[in-house]
């Protein structure tokens, strides 16, 4: 669905392995091979005139997915314009990380970010992200990441990227450099241990930060620090900018909460209404 997101494409092989392993465990409730899986994705848009996939692999044309089933969520995802070739943005060379509410780009993309990780981790999210090819960046608190590593690894396997959101989720603004560095570097160290890759992006808890935060984030390996332009909660998008429509480069914030499936769908619809395509933040901040 997002052909420009090569990071997802290149991760297909481990995903297939994961899915096959899951299928083996769950007694094959869906097609056992990757091609069959891909056809399910192609068939997700319920357009009557769309070319039919291989009949043997498709459900009855009259069958409608149950409300809020995985198939229903996938069927509600709009069809996006192809993602543009990402043009990475310039980064400061001042010894401090960049700070952005909205990524400075004119490209017709917006970014989905999911924060925290300790409160709820709806299991359907993994398959939804995979089947609808949703690019997501996860700003995780390191203790939640450590306690629920398998869950976040599965989202990584379907293209999600783990980034840094401190250890304790305390506000950093006004705190000493040492305190902030401990929160940011401590979480980065742990996330690197857990996922094998050091985070390159940072989001301060509550968005609260100061110039010390940007210096400490830089010193802990972050290239950019992100606020957001929209929040999404229980399926509702709340615009925090005057335009009241998603703009190129916008960053949508949601959380690992029980309604995350609804939040992802609402974000996708809002991005689509704006004529944009979801893209992966890490392809623009390198
Ligand atoms: Zn948070």
PDB file of C-alpha atoms and ligand atoms in Angstrom:
ATOM      1  CA  UNK A   1       0.000   0.000   0.000  1.00  0.00           C
ATOM      2  CA  UNK A   2       2.959   2.315   0.541  1.00  0.00           C
ATOM      3  CA  UNK A   3       5.487   1.275  -2.084  1.00  0.00           C
ATOM      4  CA  UNK A   4       7.917   4.022  -1.098  1.00  0.00           C
ATOM      5  CA  UNK A   5       8.428   2.497   2.316  1.00  0.00           C
ATOM      6  CA  UNK A   6      11.305   0.275   1.432  1.00  0.00           C
ATOM      7  CA  UNK A   7      12.164  -0.395   5.066  1.00  0.00           C
ATOM      8  CA  UNK A   8       8.961  -2.378   5.293  1.00  0.00           C
ATOM      9  CA  UNK A   9       9.535  -4.171   2.024  1.00  0.00           C
ATOM     10  CA  UNK A  10      13.004  -5.246   3.006  1.00  0.00           C
ATOM     11  CA  UNK A  11      11.696  -6.752   6.221  1.00  0.00           C
ATOM     12  CA  UNK A  12       9.270  -9.087   4.547  1.00  0.00           C
ATOM     13  CA  UNK A  13      11.343 -12.188   4.950  1.00  0.00           C
ATOM     14  CA  UNK A  14      11.495 -12.185   8.758  1.00  0.00           C
ATOM     15  CA  UNK A  15       7.827 -11.247   8.807  1.00  0.00           C
ATOM     16  CA  UNK A  16       6.945 -14.216   6.683  1.00  0.00           C
ATOM     17  CA  UNK A  17       8.916 -16.409   9.012  1.00  0.00           C
ATOM     18  CA  UNK A  18       7.108 -14.903  12.000  1.00  0.00           C
ATOM     19  CA  UNK A  19       3.731 -15.252  10.346  1.00  0.00           C
ATOM     20  CA  UNK A  20       4.410 -18.824   9.343  1.00  0.00           C
ATOM     21  CA  UNK A  21       5.424 -19.586  12.872  1.00  0.00           C
ATOM     22  CA  UNK A  22       2.237 -17.982  14.162  1.00  0.00           C
ATOM     23  CA  UNK A  23       0.166 -19.850  11.609  1.00  0.00           C
ATOM     24  CA  UNK A  24       1.706 -23.111  12.674  1.00  0.00           C
ATOM     25  CA  UNK A  25       0.669 -22.305  16.229  1.00  0.00           C
ATOM     26  CA  UNK A  26      -2.847 -21.222  15.375  1.00  0.00           C
ATOM     27  CA  UNK A  27      -3.823 -24.125  13.152  1.00  0.00           C
ATOM     28  CA  UNK A  28      -3.949 -22.171   9.903  1.00  0.00           C
ATOM     29  CA  UNK A  29      -6.920 -19.859  10.143  1.00  0.00           C
ATOM     30  CA  UNK A  30      -5.716 -17.991   7.042  1.00  0.00           C
ATOM     31  CA  UNK A  31      -3.768 -18.897   3.927  1.00  0.00           C
ATOM     32  CA  UNK A  32      -0.433 -20.496   4.713  1.00  0.00           C
ATOM     33  CA  UNK A  33       1.807 -18.775   2.191  1.00  0.00           C
ATOM     34  CA  UNK A  34       2.988 -15.244   1.599  1.00  0.00           C
ATOM     35  CA  UNK A  35       1.410 -14.931  -1.887  1.00  0.00           C
ATOM     36  CA  UNK A  36      -2.008 -15.811  -0.441  1.00  0.00           C
ATOM     37  CA  UNK A  37      -1.437 -13.227   2.267  1.00  0.00           C
ATOM     38  CA  UNK A  38      -0.584 -10.593  -0.330  1.00  0.00           C
ATOM     39  CA  UNK A  39      -3.774 -11.353  -2.236  1.00  0.00           C
ATOM     40  CA  UNK A  40      -5.762 -10.778   0.924  1.00  0.00           C
ATOM     41  CA  UNK A  41      -4.230  -7.342   1.163  1.00  0.00           C
ATOM     42  CA  UNK A  42      -4.995  -6.594  -2.478  1.00  0.00           C
ATOM     43  CA  UNK A  43      -8.572  -7.679  -1.953  1.00  0.00           C
ATOM     44  CA  UNK A  44      -9.017  -5.519   1.108  1.00  0.00           C
ATOM     45  CA  UNK A  45     -10.693  -2.625  -0.697  1.00  0.00           C
ATOM     46  CA  UNK A  46     -14.348  -3.567  -1.192  1.00  0.00           C
ATOM     47  CA  UNK A  47     -14.636  -1.972  -4.646  1.00  0.00           C
ATOM     48  CA  UNK A  48     -17.144  -3.962  -6.717  1.00  0.00           C
ATOM     49  CA  UNK A  49     -15.362  -3.182 -10.001  1.00  0.00           C
ATOM     50  CA  UNK A  50     -11.930  -4.141  -8.743  1.00  0.00           C
ATOM     51  CA  UNK A  51     -10.369  -7.108 -10.523  1.00  0.00           C
ATOM     52  CA  UNK A  52     -11.084 -10.235  -8.567  1.00  0.00           C
ATOM     53  CA  UNK A  53      -8.158 -12.007  -6.934  1.00  0.00           C
ATOM     54  CA  UNK A  54      -7.690 -15.720  -7.469  1.00  0.00           C
ATOM     55  CA  UNK A  55     -11.160 -17.039  -6.629  1.00  0.00           C
ATOM     56  CA  UNK A  56      -9.951 -19.967  -4.571  1.00  0.00           C
ATOM     57  CA  UNK A  57      -8.164 -17.630  -2.174  1.00  0.00           C
ATOM     58  CA  UNK A  58     -10.912 -15.055  -1.722  1.00  0.00           C
ATOM     59  CA  UNK A  59     -13.893 -15.121   0.599  1.00  0.00           C
ATOM     60  CA  UNK A  60     -17.422 -15.114  -0.779  1.00  0.00           C
ATOM     61  CA  UNK A  61     -18.135 -11.736  -2.434  1.00  0.00           C
ATOM     62  CA  UNK A  62     -21.190 -11.307  -0.213  1.00  0.00           C
ATOM     63  CA  UNK A  63     -19.261 -11.925   3.029  1.00  0.00           C
ATOM     64  CA  UNK A  64     -18.728  -8.739   4.976  1.00  0.00           C
ATOM     65  CA  UNK A  65     -16.120  -8.662   7.708  1.00  0.00           C
ATOM     66  CA  UNK A  66     -17.504  -8.447  11.218  1.00  0.00           C
ATOM     67  CA  UNK A  67     -17.533  -4.902  12.640  1.00  0.00           C
ATOM     68  CA  UNK A  68     -14.175  -4.077  14.205  1.00  0.00           C
ATOM     69  CA  UNK A  69     -12.638  -7.399  13.184  1.00  0.00           C
ATOM     70  CA  UNK A  70      -9.151  -7.196  11.732  1.00  0.00           C
ATOM     71  CA  UNK A  71     -10.579  -7.658   8.235  1.00  0.00           C
ATOM     72  CA  UNK A  72     -13.020  -4.805   8.892  1.00  0.00           C
ATOM     73  CA  UNK A  73     -10.245  -2.448   9.978  1.00  0.00           C
ATOM     74  CA  UNK A  74      -8.207  -3.366   6.909  1.00  0.00           C
ATOM     75  CA  UNK A  75     -11.271  -2.882   4.673  1.00  0.00           C
ATOM     76  CA  UNK A  76     -11.731   0.672   6.031  1.00  0.00           C
ATOM     77  CA  UNK A  77      -8.205   1.813   5.153  1.00  0.00           C
ATOM     78  CA  UNK A  78      -8.271   4.272   2.245  1.00  0.00           C
ATOM     79  CA  UNK A  79      -6.131   3.797  -0.839  1.00  0.00           C
ATOM     80  CA  UNK A  80      -3.281   6.304  -0.747  1.00  0.00           C
ATOM     81  CA  UNK A  81      -1.298   7.943  -3.507  1.00  0.00           C
ATOM     82  CA  UNK A  82       2.096   6.302  -3.861  1.00  0.00           C
ATOM     83  CA  UNK A  83       4.570   7.620  -1.292  1.00  0.00           C
ATOM     84  CA  UNK A  84       7.153   9.965  -2.853  1.00  0.00           C
ATOM     85  CA  UNK A  85      10.831   9.131  -2.829  1.00  0.00           C
ATOM     86  CA  UNK A  86      11.907  10.444   0.607  1.00  0.00           C
ATOM     87  CA  UNK A  87      14.144  13.497   0.597  1.00  0.00           C
ATOM     88  CA  UNK A  88      15.895  13.494   3.988  1.00  0.00           C
ATOM     89  CA  UNK A  89      15.830  16.849   5.774  1.00  0.00           C
ATOM     90  CA  UNK A  90      18.923  18.836   6.768  1.00  0.00           C
ATOM     91  CA  UNK A  91      20.035  18.390  10.384  1.00  0.00           C
ATOM     92  CA  UNK A  92      21.700  21.032  12.595  1.00  0.00           C
ATOM     93  CA  UNK A  93      25.429  20.834  13.216  1.00  0.00           C
ATOM     94  CA  UNK A  94      25.294  22.809  16.464  1.00  0.00           C
ATOM     95  CA  UNK A  95      25.793  19.950  18.916  1.00  0.00           C
ATOM     96  CA  UNK A  96      22.076  19.933  19.741  1.00  0.00           C
ATOM     97  CA  UNK A  97      19.348  17.780  18.223  1.00  0.00           C
ATOM     98  CA  UNK A  98      16.782  19.400  15.936  1.00  0.00           C
ATOM     99  CA  UNK A  99      13.371  20.083  17.493  1.00  0.00           C
ATOM    100  CA  UNK A 100      10.241  19.883  15.378  1.00  0.00           C
ATOM    101  CA  UNK A 101       6.467  19.855  15.757  1.00  0.00           C
ATOM    102  CA  UNK A 102       6.176  19.224  12.030  1.00  0.00           C
ATOM    103  CA  UNK A 103       8.938  17.804   9.848  1.00  0.00           C
ATOM    104  CA  UNK A 104      10.183  20.587   7.557  1.00  0.00           C
ATOM    105  CA  UNK A 105       9.249  19.029   4.223  1.00  0.00           C
ATOM    106  CA  UNK A 106       6.990  19.930   1.301  1.00  0.00           C
ATOM    107  CA  UNK A 107       6.608  16.291   0.362  1.00  0.00           C
ATOM    108  CA  UNK A 108       3.056  15.042   0.583  1.00  0.00           C
ATOM    109  CA  UNK A 109       3.573  12.798   3.570  1.00  0.00           C
ATOM    110  CA  UNK A 110       2.590  12.662   7.248  1.00  0.00           C
ATOM    111  CA  UNK A 111       3.882  10.525  10.063  1.00  0.00           C
ATOM    112  CA  UNK A 112       2.216   8.239  12.604  1.00  0.00           C
ATOM    113  CA  UNK A 113       3.850   7.975  16.018  1.00  0.00           C
ATOM    114  CA  UNK A 114       2.779   5.796  18.967  1.00  0.00           C
ATOM    115  CA  UNK A 115       4.003   6.559  22.481  1.00  0.00           C
ATOM    116  CA  UNK A 116       4.687   4.970  25.875  1.00  0.00           C
ATOM    117  CA  UNK A 117       3.982   1.201  25.763  1.00  0.00           C
ATOM    118  CA  UNK A 118       3.157   0.438  29.377  1.00  0.00           C
ATOM    119  CA  UNK A 119      -0.609   0.908  29.446  1.00  0.00           C
ATOM    120  CA  UNK A 120      -2.079  -1.349  26.747  1.00  0.00           C
ATOM    121  CA  UNK A 121      -0.826  -3.299  23.761  1.00  0.00           C
ATOM    122  CA  UNK A 122      -3.762  -4.428  21.604  1.00  0.00           C
ATOM    123  CA  UNK A 123      -2.632  -7.632  19.853  1.00  0.00           C
ATOM    124  CA  UNK A 124      -4.552  -6.888  16.628  1.00  0.00           C
ATOM    125  CA  UNK A 125      -2.311  -3.900  16.003  1.00  0.00           C
ATOM    126  CA  UNK A 126       0.524  -6.115  14.766  1.00  0.00           C
ATOM    127  CA  UNK A 127      -1.535  -7.691  11.980  1.00  0.00           C
ATOM    128  CA  UNK A 128      -3.250  -4.390  11.170  1.00  0.00           C
ATOM    129  CA  UNK A 129       0.094  -2.652  10.669  1.00  0.00           C
ATOM    130  CA  UNK A 130       1.258  -5.532   8.495  1.00  0.00           C
ATOM    131  CA  UNK A 131      -1.857  -5.985   6.378  1.00  0.00           C
ATOM    132  CA  UNK A 132      -2.437  -2.253   5.790  1.00  0.00           C
ATOM    133  CA  UNK A 133       1.313  -1.489   5.499  1.00  0.00           C
ATOM    134  CA  UNK A 134       1.127   1.293   8.103  1.00  0.00           C
ATOM    135  CA  UNK A 135       4.502   2.967   8.760  1.00  0.00           C
ATOM    136  CA  UNK A 136       4.804   3.666  12.498  1.00  0.00           C
ATOM    137  CA  UNK A 137       7.418   5.104  14.829  1.00  0.00           C
ATOM    138  CA  UNK A 138       7.164   3.944  18.460  1.00  0.00           C
ATOM    139  CA  UNK A 139       8.480   6.251  21.179  1.00  0.00           C
ATOM    140  CA  UNK A 140       8.823   3.794  24.060  1.00  0.00           C
ATOM    141  CA  UNK A 141       9.644   4.103  27.729  1.00  0.00           C
ATOM    142  CA  UNK A 142      12.451   1.631  28.252  1.00  0.00           C
ATOM    143  CA  UNK A 143      10.896  -0.285  31.209  1.00  0.00           C
ATOM    144  CA  UNK A 144       7.726  -0.944  29.165  1.00  0.00           C
ATOM    145  CA  UNK A 145       9.884  -2.009  26.230  1.00  0.00           C
ATOM    146  CA  UNK A 146      11.798  -4.375  28.498  1.00  0.00           C
ATOM    147  CA  UNK A 147       8.652  -5.871  30.001  1.00  0.00           C
ATOM    148  CA  UNK A 148       6.856  -6.372  26.670  1.00  0.00           C
ATOM    149  CA  UNK A 149       9.765  -6.800  24.281  1.00  0.00           C
ATOM    150  CA  UNK A 150       8.117  -9.544  22.203  1.00  0.00           C
ATOM    151  CA  UNK A 151       5.157  -7.349  21.366  1.00  0.00           C
ATOM    152  CA  UNK A 152       7.300  -4.456  20.183  1.00  0.00           C
ATOM    153  CA  UNK A 153       9.634  -6.800  18.312  1.00  0.00           C
ATOM    154  CA  UNK A 154       6.648  -8.080  16.392  1.00  0.00           C
ATOM    155  CA  UNK A 155       5.727  -4.528  15.394  1.00  0.00           C
ATOM    156  CA  UNK A 156       9.349  -4.006  14.395  1.00  0.00           C
ATOM    157  CA  UNK A 157       9.110  -7.141  12.255  1.00  0.00           C
ATOM    158  CA  UNK A 158       6.208  -5.598  10.321  1.00  0.00           C
ATOM    159  CA  UNK A 159       8.098  -2.350   9.709  1.00  0.00           C
ATOM    160  CA  UNK A 160       7.684  -0.314  12.908  1.00  0.00           C
ATOM    161  CA  UNK A 161      10.699   1.486  14.356  1.00  0.00           C
ATOM    162  CA  UNK A 162      11.492   1.782  18.078  1.00  0.00           C
ATOM    163  CA  UNK A 163      12.587   5.196  19.343  1.00  0.00           C
ATOM    164  CA  UNK A 164      13.281   6.822  22.716  1.00  0.00           C
ATOM    165  CA  UNK A 165      10.789   8.301  25.216  1.00  0.00           C
ATOM    166  CA  UNK A 166      12.912   8.236  28.439  1.00  0.00           C
ATOM    167  CA  UNK A 167      12.995   5.764  31.293  1.00  0.00           C
ATOM    168  CA  UNK A 168      10.565   7.237  33.833  1.00  0.00           C
ATOM    169  CA  UNK A 169       8.334   9.502  31.729  1.00  0.00           C
ATOM    170  CA  UNK A 170       9.063  12.434  34.031  1.00  0.00           C
ATOM    171  CA  UNK A 171       9.050  15.929  32.558  1.00  0.00           C
ATOM    172  CA  UNK A 172      12.570  17.005  31.582  1.00  0.00           C
ATOM    173  CA  UNK A 173      12.086  20.759  31.225  1.00  0.00           C
ATOM    174  CA  UNK A 174      14.169  22.707  33.725  1.00  0.00           C
ATOM    175  CA  UNK A 175      16.070  19.657  34.974  1.00  0.00           C
ATOM    176  CA  UNK A 176      19.874  19.450  35.066  1.00  0.00           C
ATOM    177  CA  UNK A 177      21.926  18.188  32.146  1.00  0.00           C
ATOM    178  CA  UNK A 178      22.964  15.130  34.189  1.00  0.00           C
ATOM    179  CA  UNK A 179      19.368  14.244  35.015  1.00  0.00           C
ATOM    180  CA  UNK A 180      18.218  14.645  31.428  1.00  0.00           C
ATOM    181  CA  UNK A 181      21.185  12.730  30.067  1.00  0.00           C
ATOM    182  CA  UNK A 182      20.511   9.863  32.456  1.00  0.00           C
ATOM    183  CA  UNK A 183      16.865   9.686  31.336  1.00  0.00           C
ATOM    184  CA  UNK A 184      17.671   9.892  27.628  1.00  0.00           C
ATOM    185  CA  UNK A 185      20.933   7.925  27.426  1.00  0.00           C
ATOM    186  CA  UNK A 186      19.703   5.364  29.961  1.00  0.00           C
ATOM    187  CA  UNK A 187      16.641   4.622  27.847  1.00  0.00           C
ATOM    188  CA  UNK A 188      18.696   4.633  24.620  1.00  0.00           C
ATOM    189  CA  UNK A 189      21.163   2.126  26.103  1.00  0.00           C
ATOM    190  CA  UNK A 190      18.368  -0.209  27.191  1.00  0.00           C
ATOM    191  CA  UNK A 191      16.452   0.044  23.916  1.00  0.00           C
ATOM    192  CA  UNK A 192      19.646  -0.692  22.024  1.00  0.00           C
ATOM    193  CA  UNK A 193      20.198  -3.788  24.195  1.00  0.00           C
ATOM    194  CA  UNK A 194      16.632  -4.977  23.616  1.00  0.00           C
ATOM    195  CA  UNK A 195      16.255  -4.274  19.899  1.00  0.00           C
ATOM    196  CA  UNK A 196      19.826  -4.265  18.618  1.00  0.00           C
ATOM    197  CA  UNK A 197      19.630  -0.723  17.272  1.00  0.00           C
ATOM    198  CA  UNK A 198      20.212   2.578  19.055  1.00  0.00           C
ATOM    199  CA  UNK A 199      17.300   5.033  18.770  1.00  0.00           C
ATOM    200  CA  UNK A 200      17.977   8.074  16.596  1.00  0.00           C
ATOM    201  CA  UNK A 201      14.836  10.029  17.474  1.00  0.00           C
ATOM    202  CA  UNK A 202      13.593  11.246  20.853  1.00  0.00           C
ATOM    203  CA  UNK A 203      10.285  12.478  22.186  1.00  0.00           C
ATOM    204  CA  UNK A 204      10.265  14.179  25.589  1.00  0.00           C
ATOM    205  CA  UNK A 205       7.409  13.165  27.907  1.00  0.00           C
ATOM    206  CA  UNK A 206       4.453  15.580  27.552  1.00  0.00           C
ATOM    207  CA  UNK A 207       6.503  17.319  24.844  1.00  0.00           C
ATOM    208  CA  UNK A 208       8.123  19.331  27.648  1.00  0.00           C
ATOM    209  CA  UNK A 209      11.715  20.256  26.941  1.00  0.00           C
ATOM    210  CA  UNK A 210      14.329  23.010  27.015  1.00  0.00           C
ATOM    211  CA  UNK A 211      17.659  23.672  25.317  1.00  0.00           C
ATOM    212  CA  UNK A 212      19.356  21.231  27.721  1.00  0.00           C
ATOM    213  CA  UNK A 213      17.041  18.491  26.437  1.00  0.00           C
ATOM    214  CA  UNK A 214      18.189  19.058  22.858  1.00  0.00           C
ATOM    215  CA  UNK A 215      21.852  18.993  23.903  1.00  0.00           C
ATOM    216  CA  UNK A 216      21.422  15.836  26.008  1.00  0.00           C
ATOM    217  CA  UNK A 217      19.396  14.158  23.256  1.00  0.00           C
ATOM    218  CA  UNK A 218      22.185  14.913  20.771  1.00  0.00           C
ATOM    219  CA  UNK A 219      24.802  13.561  23.161  1.00  0.00           C
ATOM    220  CA  UNK A 220      22.765  10.358  23.548  1.00  0.00           C
ATOM    221  CA  UNK A 221      22.643   9.795  19.776  1.00  0.00           C
ATOM    222  CA  UNK A 222      19.369  11.489  18.797  1.00  0.00           C
ATOM    223  CA  UNK A 223      19.283  13.428  15.543  1.00  0.00           C
ATOM    224  CA  UNK A 224      15.928  15.036  16.184  1.00  0.00           C
ATOM    225  CA  UNK A 225      13.416  15.607  18.971  1.00  0.00           C
ATOM    226  CA  UNK A 226       9.742  15.489  18.021  1.00  0.00           C
ATOM    227  CA  UNK A 227       6.663  17.154  19.384  1.00  0.00           C
ATOM    228  CA  UNK A 228       3.462  16.639  17.314  1.00  0.00           C
ATOM    229  CA  UNK A 229       0.789  18.507  15.365  1.00  0.00           C
ATOM    230  CA  UNK A 230      -2.224  16.247  15.984  1.00  0.00           C
ATOM    231  CA  UNK A 231      -3.233  13.893  18.759  1.00  0.00           C
ATOM    232  CA  UNK A 232      -5.464  10.880  18.149  1.00  0.00           C
ATOM    233  CA  UNK A 233      -7.461   9.282  20.947  1.00  0.00           C
ATOM    234  CA  UNK A 234     -10.416   6.865  20.845  1.00  0.00           C
ATOM    235  CA  UNK A 235     -10.724   7.293  17.116  1.00  0.00           C
ATOM    236  CA  UNK A 236     -10.782  11.119  17.146  1.00  0.00           C
ATOM    237  CA  UNK A 237      -8.123  13.354  15.612  1.00  0.00           C
ATOM    238  CA  UNK A 238      -7.515  16.624  17.465  1.00  0.00           C
ATOM    239  CA  UNK A 239      -5.690  19.267  15.477  1.00  0.00           C
ATOM    240  CA  UNK A 240      -3.230  21.402  17.402  1.00  0.00           C
ATOM    241  CA  UNK A 241      -2.480  23.744  14.526  1.00  0.00           C
ATOM    242  CA  UNK A 242      -4.729  26.452  12.995  1.00  0.00           C
ATOM    243  CA  UNK A 243      -5.200  24.655   9.674  1.00  0.00           C
ATOM    244  CA  UNK A 244      -7.415  21.875  11.087  1.00  0.00           C
ATOM    245  CA  UNK A 245      -6.221  19.603   8.329  1.00  0.00           C
ATOM    246  CA  UNK A 246      -3.117  17.434   8.186  1.00  0.00           C
ATOM    247  CA  UNK A 247      -0.252  19.316   6.515  1.00  0.00           C
ATOM    248  CA  UNK A 248       2.826  17.924   4.737  1.00  0.00           C
ATOM    249  CA  UNK A 249       5.318  16.826   7.390  1.00  0.00           C
ATOM    250  CA  UNK A 250       2.733  16.634  10.175  1.00  0.00           C
ATOM    251  CA  UNK A 251       3.348  14.271  13.058  1.00  0.00           C
ATOM    252  CA  UNK A 252       0.318  12.503  14.520  1.00  0.00           C
ATOM    253  CA  UNK A 253       0.607  11.320  18.114  1.00  0.00           C
ATOM    254  CA  UNK A 254      -1.254   8.391  19.601  1.00  0.00           C
ATOM    255  CA  UNK A 255      -0.533   6.014  22.449  1.00  0.00           C
ATOM    256  CA  UNK A 256      -0.452   2.314  23.179  1.00  0.00           C
ATOM    257  CA  UNK A 257      -3.977   2.375  24.599  1.00  0.00           C
ATOM    258  CA  UNK A 258      -6.967   0.044  24.211  1.00  0.00           C
ATOM    259  CA  UNK A 259      -8.403   1.945  21.196  1.00  0.00           C
ATOM    260  CA  UNK A 260      -5.174   1.976  19.193  1.00  0.00           C
ATOM    261  CA  UNK A 261      -6.798   0.188  16.226  1.00  0.00           C
ATOM    262  CA  UNK A 262      -9.390   2.990  16.019  1.00  0.00           C
ATOM    263  CA  UNK A 263      -6.685   5.604  16.444  1.00  0.00           C
ATOM    264  CA  UNK A 264      -4.582   4.178  13.624  1.00  0.00           C
ATOM    265  CA  UNK A 265      -7.619   4.072  11.344  1.00  0.00           C
ATOM    266  CA  UNK A 266      -8.632   7.642  12.244  1.00  0.00           C
ATOM    267  CA  UNK A 267      -5.093   8.857  11.566  1.00  0.00           C
ATOM    268  CA  UNK A 268      -5.000   7.097   8.189  1.00  0.00           C
ATOM    269  CA  UNK A 269      -8.344   8.611   7.195  1.00  0.00           C
ATOM    270  CA  UNK A 270      -7.230  12.110   8.240  1.00  0.00           C
ATOM    271  CA  UNK A 271      -3.989  11.763   6.268  1.00  0.00           C
ATOM    272  CA  UNK A 272      -5.955  10.541   3.259  1.00  0.00           C
ATOM    273  CA  UNK A 273      -8.483  13.410   3.480  1.00  0.00           C
ATOM    274  CA  UNK A 274      -5.541  15.801   3.292  1.00  0.00           C
ATOM    275  CA  UNK A 275      -4.283  14.183   0.080  1.00  0.00           C
ATOM    276  CA  UNK A 276      -1.175  12.895   1.822  1.00  0.00           C
ATOM    277  CA  UNK A 277       0.374   9.455   2.259  1.00  0.00           C
ATOM    278  CA  UNK A 278       1.718   7.966   5.510  1.00  0.00           C
ATOM    279  CA  UNK A 279       5.494   7.646   5.554  1.00  0.00           C
ATOM    280  CA  UNK A 280       8.194   6.539   7.955  1.00  0.00           C
ATOM    281  CA  UNK A 281       9.848   9.345   9.931  1.00  0.00           C
ATOM    282  CA  UNK A 282      13.198   7.560   9.926  1.00  0.00           C
ATOM    283  CA  UNK A 283      13.356   7.761   6.120  1.00  0.00           C
ATOM    284  CA  UNK A 284      13.332  11.554   6.372  1.00  0.00           C
ATOM    285  CA  UNK A 285      15.621  11.983   9.398  1.00  0.00           C
ATOM    286  CA  UNK A 286      18.832  10.091   8.687  1.00  0.00           C
TER     287      UNK A 286
HETATM  288 ZN1  LIG B   1       4.429   9.680  26.787  1.00  0.00          ZN
END
